[in-house]
XYZ file of C-alpha atoms in Angstrom:
628
model
C -13.511 -0.804 2.799
C -10.367 0.522 1.197
C -10.684 3.031 -1.643
C -7.230 4.496 -1.419
C -5.792 6.381 -4.358
C -2.057 6.806 -4.545
C -0.765 9.310 -7.052
C 2.870 9.944 -7.870
C 4.147 13.274 -9.113
C 6.981 11.999 -11.229
C 9.148 9.675 -9.177
C 8.259 6.368 -10.775
C 10.000 3.049 -10.784
C 9.854 0.112 -13.145
C 11.080 -2.995 -11.449
C 12.551 -6.171 -12.855
C 12.337 -9.515 -11.183
C 16.009 -10.407 -11.719
C 19.195 -8.799 -13.057
C 19.393 -8.580 -16.842
C 21.478 -7.004 -19.585
C 18.754 -6.351 -22.155
C 18.104 -2.632 -21.918
C 15.460 -0.751 -23.869
C 16.984 1.240 -26.727
C 20.485 -0.045 -25.997
C 23.034 1.338 -28.447
C 24.326 -2.154 -29.161
C 20.840 -3.262 -30.247
C 20.258 -1.605 -33.650
C 17.026 -3.539 -34.125
C 15.377 -1.369 -31.447
C 17.423 1.835 -31.452
C 16.094 2.748 -34.918
C 12.544 3.209 -33.650
C 11.163 6.697 -32.903
C 10.528 5.794 -29.261
C 14.318 5.443 -28.912
C 14.998 8.820 -30.547
C 16.183 11.126 -27.764
C 15.555 14.220 -29.879
C 11.789 13.629 -29.818
C 9.538 14.702 -26.955
C 8.688 12.200 -24.253
C 5.045 12.276 -25.332
C 5.889 11.523 -28.973
C 8.199 8.699 -27.959
C 5.552 7.213 -25.666
C 2.853 7.450 -28.344
C 5.100 5.688 -30.846
C 5.830 2.904 -28.393
C 2.159 2.362 -27.518
C 1.174 2.365 -31.205
C 3.288 -0.778 -31.695
C 1.405 -2.765 -29.048
C -1.612 -4.965 -29.621
C -4.699 -4.500 -27.480
C -3.761 -7.592 -25.496
C -0.283 -6.160 -24.854
C -1.658 -2.761 -23.890
C -4.014 -4.271 -21.351
C -1.148 -6.022 -19.593
C 0.631 -2.675 -19.156
C -2.260 -1.346 -17.060
C -1.340 -3.469 -14.021
C 1.648 -3.369 -11.714
C 3.087 -6.728 -12.824
C 3.229 -5.887 -16.512
C 3.882 -8.454 -19.215
C 7.240 -8.565 -20.954
C 10.516 -10.429 -21.243
C 11.512 -9.926 -18.542
C 8.311 -8.915 -16.791
C 7.971 -5.347 -15.557
C 7.047 -4.749 -11.924
C 5.844 -1.255 -11.138
C 4.981 -1.773 -7.473
C 7.699 -0.937 -4.979
C 7.579 0.925 -1.697
C 10.036 3.374 -0.162
C 8.133 4.822 2.770
C 11.185 5.073 5.017
C 13.762 3.150 3.005
C 13.667 0.548 0.235
C 10.978 -1.932 1.202
C 10.321 -5.572 0.432
C 6.588 -4.842 0.397
C 5.400 -5.080 -3.179
C 7.293 -7.119 -5.720
C 9.918 -4.827 -7.162
C 12.804 -4.595 -4.695
C 15.192 -7.535 -4.475
C 18.012 -7.970 -1.993
C 20.750 -10.482 -2.778
C 24.511 -10.916 -2.567
C 25.001 -8.316 -5.306
C 24.069 -5.701 -2.713
C 25.146 -7.151 0.656
C 23.896 -5.535 3.824
C 20.443 -4.404 2.720
C 19.545 -0.709 2.521
C 19.290 2.176 4.968
C 16.159 1.863 7.120
C 14.906 5.141 8.584
C 12.422 5.421 11.461
C 8.704 4.961 10.896
C 7.309 8.050 9.188
C 5.354 9.266 12.194
C 8.595 9.493 14.236
C 10.480 11.375 11.520
C 7.580 13.788 11.264
C 7.858 14.436 15.016
C 11.225 16.097 14.331
C 9.492 18.940 12.460
C 12.667 19.224 10.407
C 12.077 19.891 6.715
C 15.784 19.557 5.919
C 15.863 16.101 7.498
C 12.881 14.938 5.437
C 14.539 16.176 2.255
C 17.812 14.395 3.066
C 15.988 11.156 3.818
C 14.324 11.287 0.414
C 17.687 11.936 -1.235
C 19.260 8.936 0.483
C 16.423 6.633 -0.566
C 16.640 7.941 -4.125
C 20.414 7.411 -4.266
C 20.172 3.871 -2.948
C 17.335 3.085 -5.365
C 19.404 4.284 -8.333
C 22.394 2.293 -7.116
C 20.337 -0.897 -6.870
C 18.681 -0.175 -10.208
C 22.075 -0.036 -11.877
C 22.757 -3.636 -10.873
C 19.287 -4.860 -11.841
C 17.729 -5.203 -8.385
C 15.162 -2.431 -8.565
C 13.681 0.019 -11.034
C 12.677 3.636 -10.825
C 9.139 3.989 -9.441
C 8.119 3.847 -5.807
C 4.612 4.374 -4.483
C 5.653 6.649 -1.642
C 5.103 8.662 0.474
C 1.603 8.063 1.776
C -0.433 11.116 2.694
C -3.365 10.478 5.015
C -4.640 12.065 8.199
C -4.937 9.944 11.319
C -8.446 10.427 12.630
C -8.634 8.188 15.707
C -6.050 7.617 18.459
C -6.291 3.830 18.341
C -6.073 3.564 14.559
C -2.790 2.484 12.992
C -2.688 4.466 9.776
C -0.180 6.697 11.577
C 2.556 4.138 10.913
C 2.382 5.014 7.240
C 1.559 8.718 7.271
C 2.745 11.896 8.868
C 0.222 13.338 11.301
C -3.256 14.761 11.867
C -2.401 18.366 10.957
C -2.886 19.419 7.323
C 0.041 21.850 6.933
C 2.451 19.563 8.725
C 1.433 16.555 6.627
C 1.695 18.543 3.400
C 5.140 19.919 4.236
C 6.474 16.444 4.982
C 5.211 15.131 1.651
C 6.635 18.045 -0.344
C 10.116 17.644 1.124
C 10.235 13.844 0.980
C 9.072 13.797 -2.650
C 11.577 16.540 -3.513
C 14.285 14.377 -2.029
C 13.152 11.391 -4.081
C 12.861 13.359 -7.317
C 15.689 15.823 -7.250
C 18.315 15.417 -9.890
C -14.592 7.512 -2.210
C -15.059 11.378 -2.750
C -18.613 12.817 -2.577
C -20.173 9.391 -2.880
C -18.143 8.315 -5.932
C -15.322 5.756 -5.599
C -12.004 7.548 -5.993
C -10.851 5.355 -8.867
C -14.047 6.137 -10.802
C -14.188 9.833 -9.965
C -13.357 11.942 -13.028
C -13.774 15.178 -11.073
C -11.005 14.036 -8.753
C -8.638 12.263 -11.161
C -8.975 14.493 -14.205
C -10.450 17.646 -12.746
C -8.389 18.098 -9.592
C -5.262 15.960 -9.898
C -4.572 16.178 -13.626
C -5.938 19.625 -14.533
C -5.828 21.745 -11.369
C -2.693 20.266 -9.811
C -1.028 19.726 -13.203
C 0.133 16.202 -12.421
C 2.473 14.972 -15.139
C 2.967 11.537 -13.597
C 0.571 8.618 -13.490
C -2.287 7.724 -11.158
C -2.415 4.224 -9.680
C -5.169 2.572 -7.680
C -4.712 0.669 -4.467
C -4.474 -3.053 -5.035
C -8.140 -3.890 -4.592
C -9.887 -0.578 -5.222
C -11.642 -1.376 -8.497
C -12.653 -4.841 -7.335
C -14.035 -3.268 -4.158
C -16.391 -0.851 -5.855
C -17.580 -3.547 -8.259
C -17.841 -6.626 -6.079
C -18.230 -5.351 -2.520
C -20.295 -2.195 -2.795
C -21.933 -3.088 -6.129
C -21.254 0.308 -7.677
C -21.334 -1.249 -11.169
C -23.282 -4.156 -12.607
C -20.347 -5.855 -14.360
C -16.553 -5.892 -14.018
C -16.304 -4.429 -17.524
C -18.389 -1.447 -16.404
C -16.032 -0.989 -13.450
C -13.020 -1.006 -15.779
C -14.632 1.466 -18.164
C -15.456 3.884 -15.341
C -11.902 3.811 -13.998
C -10.212 4.363 -17.362
C -12.624 7.104 -18.434
C -12.157 8.816 -15.064
C -8.417 9.059 -15.657
C -6.883 6.086 -13.847
C -3.587 5.013 -15.439
C -2.667 1.847 -13.588
C -4.188 -0.755 -11.306
C -2.176 -2.332 -8.524
C -3.551 -5.824 -8.843
C -4.967 -7.676 -11.838
C -8.502 -6.313 -12.298
C -7.725 -4.126 -15.330
C -5.606 -6.911 -16.771
C -8.510 -9.343 -16.568
C -11.384 -7.248 -17.870
C -10.136 -4.351 -20.018
C -9.877 -6.283 -23.276
C -13.454 -7.546 -22.904
C -14.636 -4.045 -21.983
C -13.172 -2.718 -25.249
C -14.742 -5.509 -27.294
C -18.124 -4.858 -25.652
C -17.796 -1.149 -26.528
C -17.796 -0.174 -22.856
C -14.640 1.846 -23.441
C -12.680 2.787 -26.558
C -9.160 1.526 -27.203
C -8.053 5.152 -27.523
C -8.920 5.606 -23.827
C -6.591 2.715 -23.014
C -3.893 4.400 -25.102
C -4.378 7.658 -23.213
C -4.067 5.865 -19.888
C -0.785 4.286 -20.948
C 0.680 7.532 -22.289
C 1.359 8.889 -18.810
C 2.939 5.622 -17.642
C 5.453 5.523 -20.455
C 6.151 9.260 -20.464
C 7.370 8.784 -16.922
C 9.648 5.933 -17.942
C 11.012 8.061 -20.782
C 11.743 10.879 -18.336
C 13.548 8.450 -16.062
C 15.834 7.326 -18.928
C 14.482 3.786 -18.852
C 14.335 3.800 -22.652
C 17.831 5.250 -23.025
C 19.900 2.085 -22.794
C 22.290 0.742 -20.160
C 21.753 2.734 -16.921
C 25.453 2.408 -16.089
C 26.213 4.628 -19.079
C 23.692 7.295 -18.101
C 23.514 10.199 -15.648
C 23.492 8.134 -12.453
C 25.511 5.230 -13.777
C 28.332 5.786 -11.309
C 26.145 4.706 -8.384
C 26.602 1.164 -7.130
C 26.936 -1.062 -4.048
C 29.209 1.390 -2.227
C 26.418 3.975 -2.304
C 24.030 1.770 -0.330
C 24.361 1.609 3.451
C 27.208 4.110 3.361
C 28.435 5.538 6.642
C 26.829 8.878 5.810
C 23.463 7.267 5.128
C 23.530 5.245 8.322
C 24.446 8.328 10.329
C 21.398 10.086 8.881
C 19.231 7.142 9.990
C 20.580 7.634 13.515
C 20.005 11.375 13.392
C 16.452 10.900 12.119
C 15.678 8.660 15.089
C 17.229 11.075 17.589
C 15.452 14.108 16.189
C 12.036 12.459 16.396
C 12.222 11.067 19.940
C 9.745 12.807 22.237
C 10.416 13.399 25.916
C 6.902 12.939 27.248
C 7.778 13.344 30.898
C 10.886 14.208 32.915
C 11.110 14.596 36.672
C 14.550 16.147 36.419
C 16.189 12.738 36.072
C 17.063 12.821 32.382
C 19.631 12.884 31.032
C 21.510 10.394 33.167
C 25.165 11.039 33.870
C 27.497 8.860 31.841
C 30.137 9.048 34.542
C 27.969 8.136 37.530
C 25.671 5.514 35.980
C 27.477 2.323 36.973
C 24.766 -0.331 36.902
C 21.860 -0.525 34.501
C 19.135 -3.030 33.727
C 17.057 -3.241 30.569
C 13.639 -4.827 31.022
C 10.646 -5.251 28.770
C 9.498 -7.072 25.645
C 10.984 -4.459 23.290
C 14.310 -4.124 25.085
C 16.284 -6.265 22.652
C 14.130 -6.363 19.519
C 15.319 -5.974 15.941
C 12.542 -6.194 13.339
C 10.101 -4.388 15.622
C 12.259 -1.264 15.335
C 11.817 -0.909 11.568
C 8.025 -1.122 11.635
C 5.969 -1.888 8.554
C 6.686 -1.115 4.898
C 10.302 -1.954 5.662
C 13.048 -3.783 3.831
C 16.338 -5.364 4.827
C 18.266 -2.849 6.963
C 22.002 -2.309 6.895
C 22.206 -3.461 10.517
C 20.266 -3.441 13.783
C 21.251 -1.703 17.002
C 18.790 -2.818 19.672
C 18.052 -0.742 22.794
C 20.082 -3.194 24.880
C 23.053 -2.979 22.507
C 22.911 0.799 22.470
C 22.830 1.056 26.266
C 25.606 -1.519 26.648
C 27.913 0.832 24.748
C 27.662 3.084 27.808
C 27.262 0.441 30.517
C 28.793 -2.822 29.221
C 27.490 -4.786 32.209
C 23.858 -3.835 31.568
C 21.651 -6.877 32.189
C 18.477 -7.777 30.311
C 15.259 -9.597 31.056
C 12.178 -9.354 28.827
C 9.648 -10.165 31.539
C 7.084 -11.130 28.904
C 6.310 -10.883 25.205
C 4.543 -7.871 23.706
C 1.169 -9.552 24.182
C 2.227 -10.200 27.813
C -0.458 -12.776 28.517
C 1.063 -14.015 31.794
C 3.404 -13.037 34.647
C 5.619 -16.129 34.513
C 8.881 -14.227 34.102
C 8.039 -11.143 36.160
C 10.046 -12.398 39.143
C 13.171 -12.728 37.004
C 12.628 -9.228 35.640
C 12.160 -7.628 39.043
C 15.244 -9.451 40.344
C 17.379 -8.012 37.540
C 15.987 -4.544 38.135
C 16.212 -4.584 41.921
C 20.008 -4.244 42.033
C 20.471 -1.642 39.297
C 20.990 2.094 39.724
C 18.874 2.667 36.630
C 16.196 0.477 35.073
C 15.191 1.187 31.479
C 11.854 -0.467 30.728
C 11.263 -0.760 26.976
C 7.758 -1.870 26.105
C 4.814 -0.909 23.929
C 3.520 -2.486 20.753
C 4.598 -4.274 17.592
C 2.933 -5.455 14.389
C 1.091 -8.215 16.208
C -0.860 -5.427 17.936
C -1.002 -2.615 15.360
C -0.548 -2.774 11.612
C -2.428 -2.215 8.381
C -5.884 -3.790 8.680
C -5.367 -4.318 12.426
C -6.577 -1.389 14.524
C -6.282 -1.466 18.283
C -9.374 -1.739 20.447
C -8.084 0.505 23.241
C -5.174 2.694 24.379
C -4.011 0.390 27.162
C -0.685 -1.445 27.120
C -1.204 -5.063 25.998
C -1.786 -7.749 28.591
C 0.117 -7.342 31.842
C 2.684 -4.833 30.565
C 1.461 -2.098 32.907
C 1.803 -4.454 35.867
C 5.330 -5.324 34.751
C 6.285 -1.653 34.904
C 4.778 -1.180 38.350
C 6.309 -4.383 39.737
C 9.757 -3.346 38.532
C 9.333 0.171 39.915
C 8.292 -1.202 43.313
C 11.201 -3.648 43.426
C 14.042 -1.250 42.641
C 15.699 1.442 44.686
C 16.977 3.049 41.514
C 15.417 5.240 38.873
C 13.065 3.840 36.239
C 12.994 5.245 32.711
C 10.039 4.193 30.571
C 10.632 3.869 26.807
C 7.514 3.393 24.677
C 7.660 1.830 21.210
C 4.437 2.397 19.285
C 3.081 4.197 16.251
C -0.005 5.372 18.115
C -0.685 6.809 21.573
C -0.891 4.718 24.727
C -2.458 5.613 28.051
C 0.668 6.095 30.203
C -1.036 8.121 32.924
C -0.236 5.376 35.437
C 3.484 6.016 34.916
C 3.232 9.782 35.183
C 1.895 9.412 38.700
C 4.613 6.988 39.863
C 7.426 8.793 41.698
C 10.100 6.217 40.866
C 9.503 6.630 37.134
C 11.762 9.570 36.382
C 11.141 9.956 32.673
C 9.056 8.722 29.756
C 10.297 8.617 26.171
C 8.245 7.882 23.068
C 10.472 6.422 20.350
C 7.893 4.983 17.905
C 9.648 2.373 15.717
C 13.007 4.139 15.447
C 14.618 2.290 12.549
C 17.870 0.398 12.274
C 19.788 2.738 14.612
C 17.047 2.998 17.234
C 19.097 1.489 20.041
C 21.872 4.039 19.647
C 19.365 6.892 19.491
C 17.611 5.778 22.683
C 20.886 5.348 24.558
C 22.251 8.719 23.467
C 19.105 10.502 24.629
C 19.091 8.744 28.006
C 22.821 9.161 28.670
C 23.330 12.867 27.891
C 24.757 12.632 24.368
C 21.658 14.019 22.661
C 19.087 16.547 23.852
C 15.660 15.445 22.498
C 13.403 18.013 20.847
C 10.727 15.989 19.060
C 7.107 17.082 19.397
C 4.417 14.470 19.821
C 2.512 14.067 16.536
C -0.646 13.081 18.369
C -2.373 13.648 21.698
C -1.918 10.993 24.376
C -5.478 10.636 25.582
C -6.442 8.410 28.510
C -8.504 5.306 27.898
C -11.570 7.131 29.258
C -11.549 9.294 26.132
C -11.592 6.352 23.734
C -14.387 4.725 25.705
C -16.624 7.613 24.617
C -15.478 7.992 20.993
C -16.740 5.471 18.414
C -14.004 4.095 16.165
C -16.286 4.820 13.228
C -16.074 8.567 13.876
C -13.534 9.983 11.428
C -14.210 13.691 11.960
C -11.027 15.685 12.283
C -12.749 18.474 14.219
C -15.322 18.771 16.958
C -18.940 19.113 15.900
C -21.610 20.755 18.091
C -23.638 17.573 18.447
C -20.609 15.544 19.499
C -19.832 16.886 22.926
C -17.454 14.014 23.662
C -15.025 14.998 20.907
C -12.421 17.587 21.794
C -10.085 19.207 19.271
C -6.907 17.080 19.390
C -4.472 19.995 19.418
C -6.007 21.978 22.285
C -3.560 22.318 25.181
C -6.156 22.137 27.951
C -9.104 19.848 28.336
C -11.506 20.100 31.244
C -12.992 16.650 30.732
C -9.838 14.644 30.122
C -6.161 15.176 30.753
C -4.420 14.570 27.443
C -0.662 14.312 27.506
C 1.958 15.101 24.923
C 0.016 17.492 22.701
C 1.656 19.229 19.771
C 2.083 22.451 21.658
C 3.707 21.033 24.771
C 6.697 18.864 25.590
C 8.753 18.163 28.681
C 11.528 20.602 27.759
C 9.491 23.618 26.598
C 10.181 25.589 29.773
C 13.872 25.784 28.850
C 13.166 27.751 25.681
C 11.358 31.043 26.338
C 10.609 33.275 23.348
C 11.962 36.828 23.189
C 12.199 39.831 20.846
C 9.239 38.617 18.821
C 8.189 40.701 15.839
C 5.075 40.564 13.677
C 3.264 42.924 11.356
C -0.190 44.221 12.182
C -2.390 41.730 10.359
C -5.467 43.873 10.950
C -4.224 46.505 8.487
C -2.519 44.123 6.070
C -3.675 43.402 2.548
C -3.770 39.604 2.790
C -4.059 38.897 -0.936
C -1.300 36.298 -0.786
C -2.057 35.163 2.781
C 1.603 35.398 3.801
C 2.616 36.791 7.190
C 6.207 37.229 8.322
C 6.940 36.386 11.964
C 10.298 36.860 13.674
C 10.638 34.825 16.868
C 13.610 34.732 19.197
C 14.333 31.437 20.966
C 16.532 31.500 24.064
C 18.039 28.330 25.514
C 17.998 28.651 29.308
C 18.968 25.023 29.811
C 22.387 23.638 30.691
C 22.926 21.944 27.314
C 22.734 22.810 23.643
C 19.695 21.421 21.916
C 17.002 21.735 19.318
C 13.653 23.402 19.715
C 10.586 23.308 17.489
C 8.717 26.591 17.112
C 5.054 26.020 16.271
C 2.777 28.751 14.943
C -0.966 28.282 15.419
C -3.876 30.410 14.325
C -7.210 30.598 16.069
C -10.257 31.672 14.070
C -12.747 33.968 15.808
C -16.074 32.697 17.066
C -15.316 29.019 16.517
C -18.374 28.033 18.536
C -20.596 29.644 15.919
C -19.158 27.763 12.947
C -19.776 24.032 12.744
C -16.562 22.119 12.181
C -14.244 25.108 12.555
C -10.934 24.267 14.240
C -10.268 25.581 17.716
C -6.668 26.092 16.630
C -4.719 25.017 13.568
C -1.018 24.686 12.824
C 0.076 27.086 10.072
C 3.850 27.075 10.372
C 6.817 25.539 12.137
C 10.591 25.653 12.271
C 13.193 23.599 14.102
C 16.190 25.531 15.407
C 19.358 24.478 17.198
C 20.308 26.784 20.075
C 23.456 26.675 22.189
C 23.045 26.870 25.951
C 22.537 30.418 27.178
C 22.178 31.807 23.662
C 19.349 33.586 21.858
C 18.599 32.685 18.266
C 16.263 34.684 16.048
């Protein structure tokens, strides 16, 4: 059952199905510019009210859904989770904007960088490219992004669309990404029918001045699947009275007019719902005429897929990559690595790298292509597909790997294994992938580097115990520049500092945890469930927790300073910590400082966290230097 509520603060986009030159309130159209809703001296609310007052009930109803009526039709639904996406109906790529748009890594990888500045810059790039495409009629000005949801189970796939399982971390990502975009069922009640949530919390307490939109089947779900209301008109009335402004889908479009005529809901409630939608469009200058003559009118094709934007996509991938394990092998020497083999089903993939909620990227750099920039003679053999249902091509793969100094095995998952509405059943590599790794490792006299593509954890304990496997990298779905990022990390051009956004539990853990258990914290009656962020675990041996990574030992802390919290008046709950980070390694690199708090007597309070993340900062430190 999906009862997901997406709410946007103020970054909204109206999308048109094809380029057009008929702009609302265009100066060359006196028949419309004379109306009050075109009067820029009036408030947005007054302009919106005037516009809505000129619509019939039938016209109003069709503005409550994402594909709104009009000539041309309005399309409100577009996605920009990690770049302009073709999911939804609002973004259109054609020859007017050749080359697509910048595609950043999957959100869960970017969040692993713990870099607030990076998240802000990513949002700014997406916003710039959206405005540029809007100016040529390919997109509008509202995107339903980012998505904020906590990942509750290790084999679930919601992580591809959200940030992490830690509240503060998730919140900080959302704040910065939304800033970048904008700059310049609760308590037994379905979310879309919950007035306490929509009006009470979101509208009144959080002071939302944007609009609230349902997921595409939410209203239909609580009417038809869980029978929360007797009729579809009752379902519509509940949603509108609760404070919903728009329905992704067609449910409100089908039943609102009848609901008004049956006196289930007043037309004034429909008007109030629409007010917020059109206030947003007024604020975004949609009713101010030709966008090329407005504030961002100078943006165009040259501002999409620019060199600067593509470099940021590369940097985002590099900053998120997590070094799960390193036996002193990584990084490899560029000068001494003469022969290299790339093996595995994800070794030369393109679309897999951009994950879900993606669009048309500027370009693809596959892992093979990235590594061939360093070792042009690098050979490739897939060995099998991602599902890896047979060993037919294993002999060819081991033959390629047997003569190489270094074998980079790139495997993991793709959207045939994990995606929205397709959770995994276990944490094991699909099919015979694990055997492929072991066969290659046994056949080569060189070093094996394991590169894992996935948006969720995989049991890689078998590789950690194999002496020939010198290092393990988790790269998620690294975006259009993923191949370059992987190669630069492996061949000493980038020192990875990403922190794993989830714990890498062994399969034995999942065998004891029901997929239906969504608790974020351990409960006394559930002895099998350990707090995900705890560094030690007597029952299982989790790998890659938030508070550990393979390079931590190079960055000891020194000269730390903190006030005495015991004597502090904590009215504002703000503590200042000064932490010194020293780089004892041989190379400059980044380091993520994580601050946790541990409440007292957690065993006495049901559901209390063992530890919780309350702050973080990513710092760059030169070799041998101390940075405060």
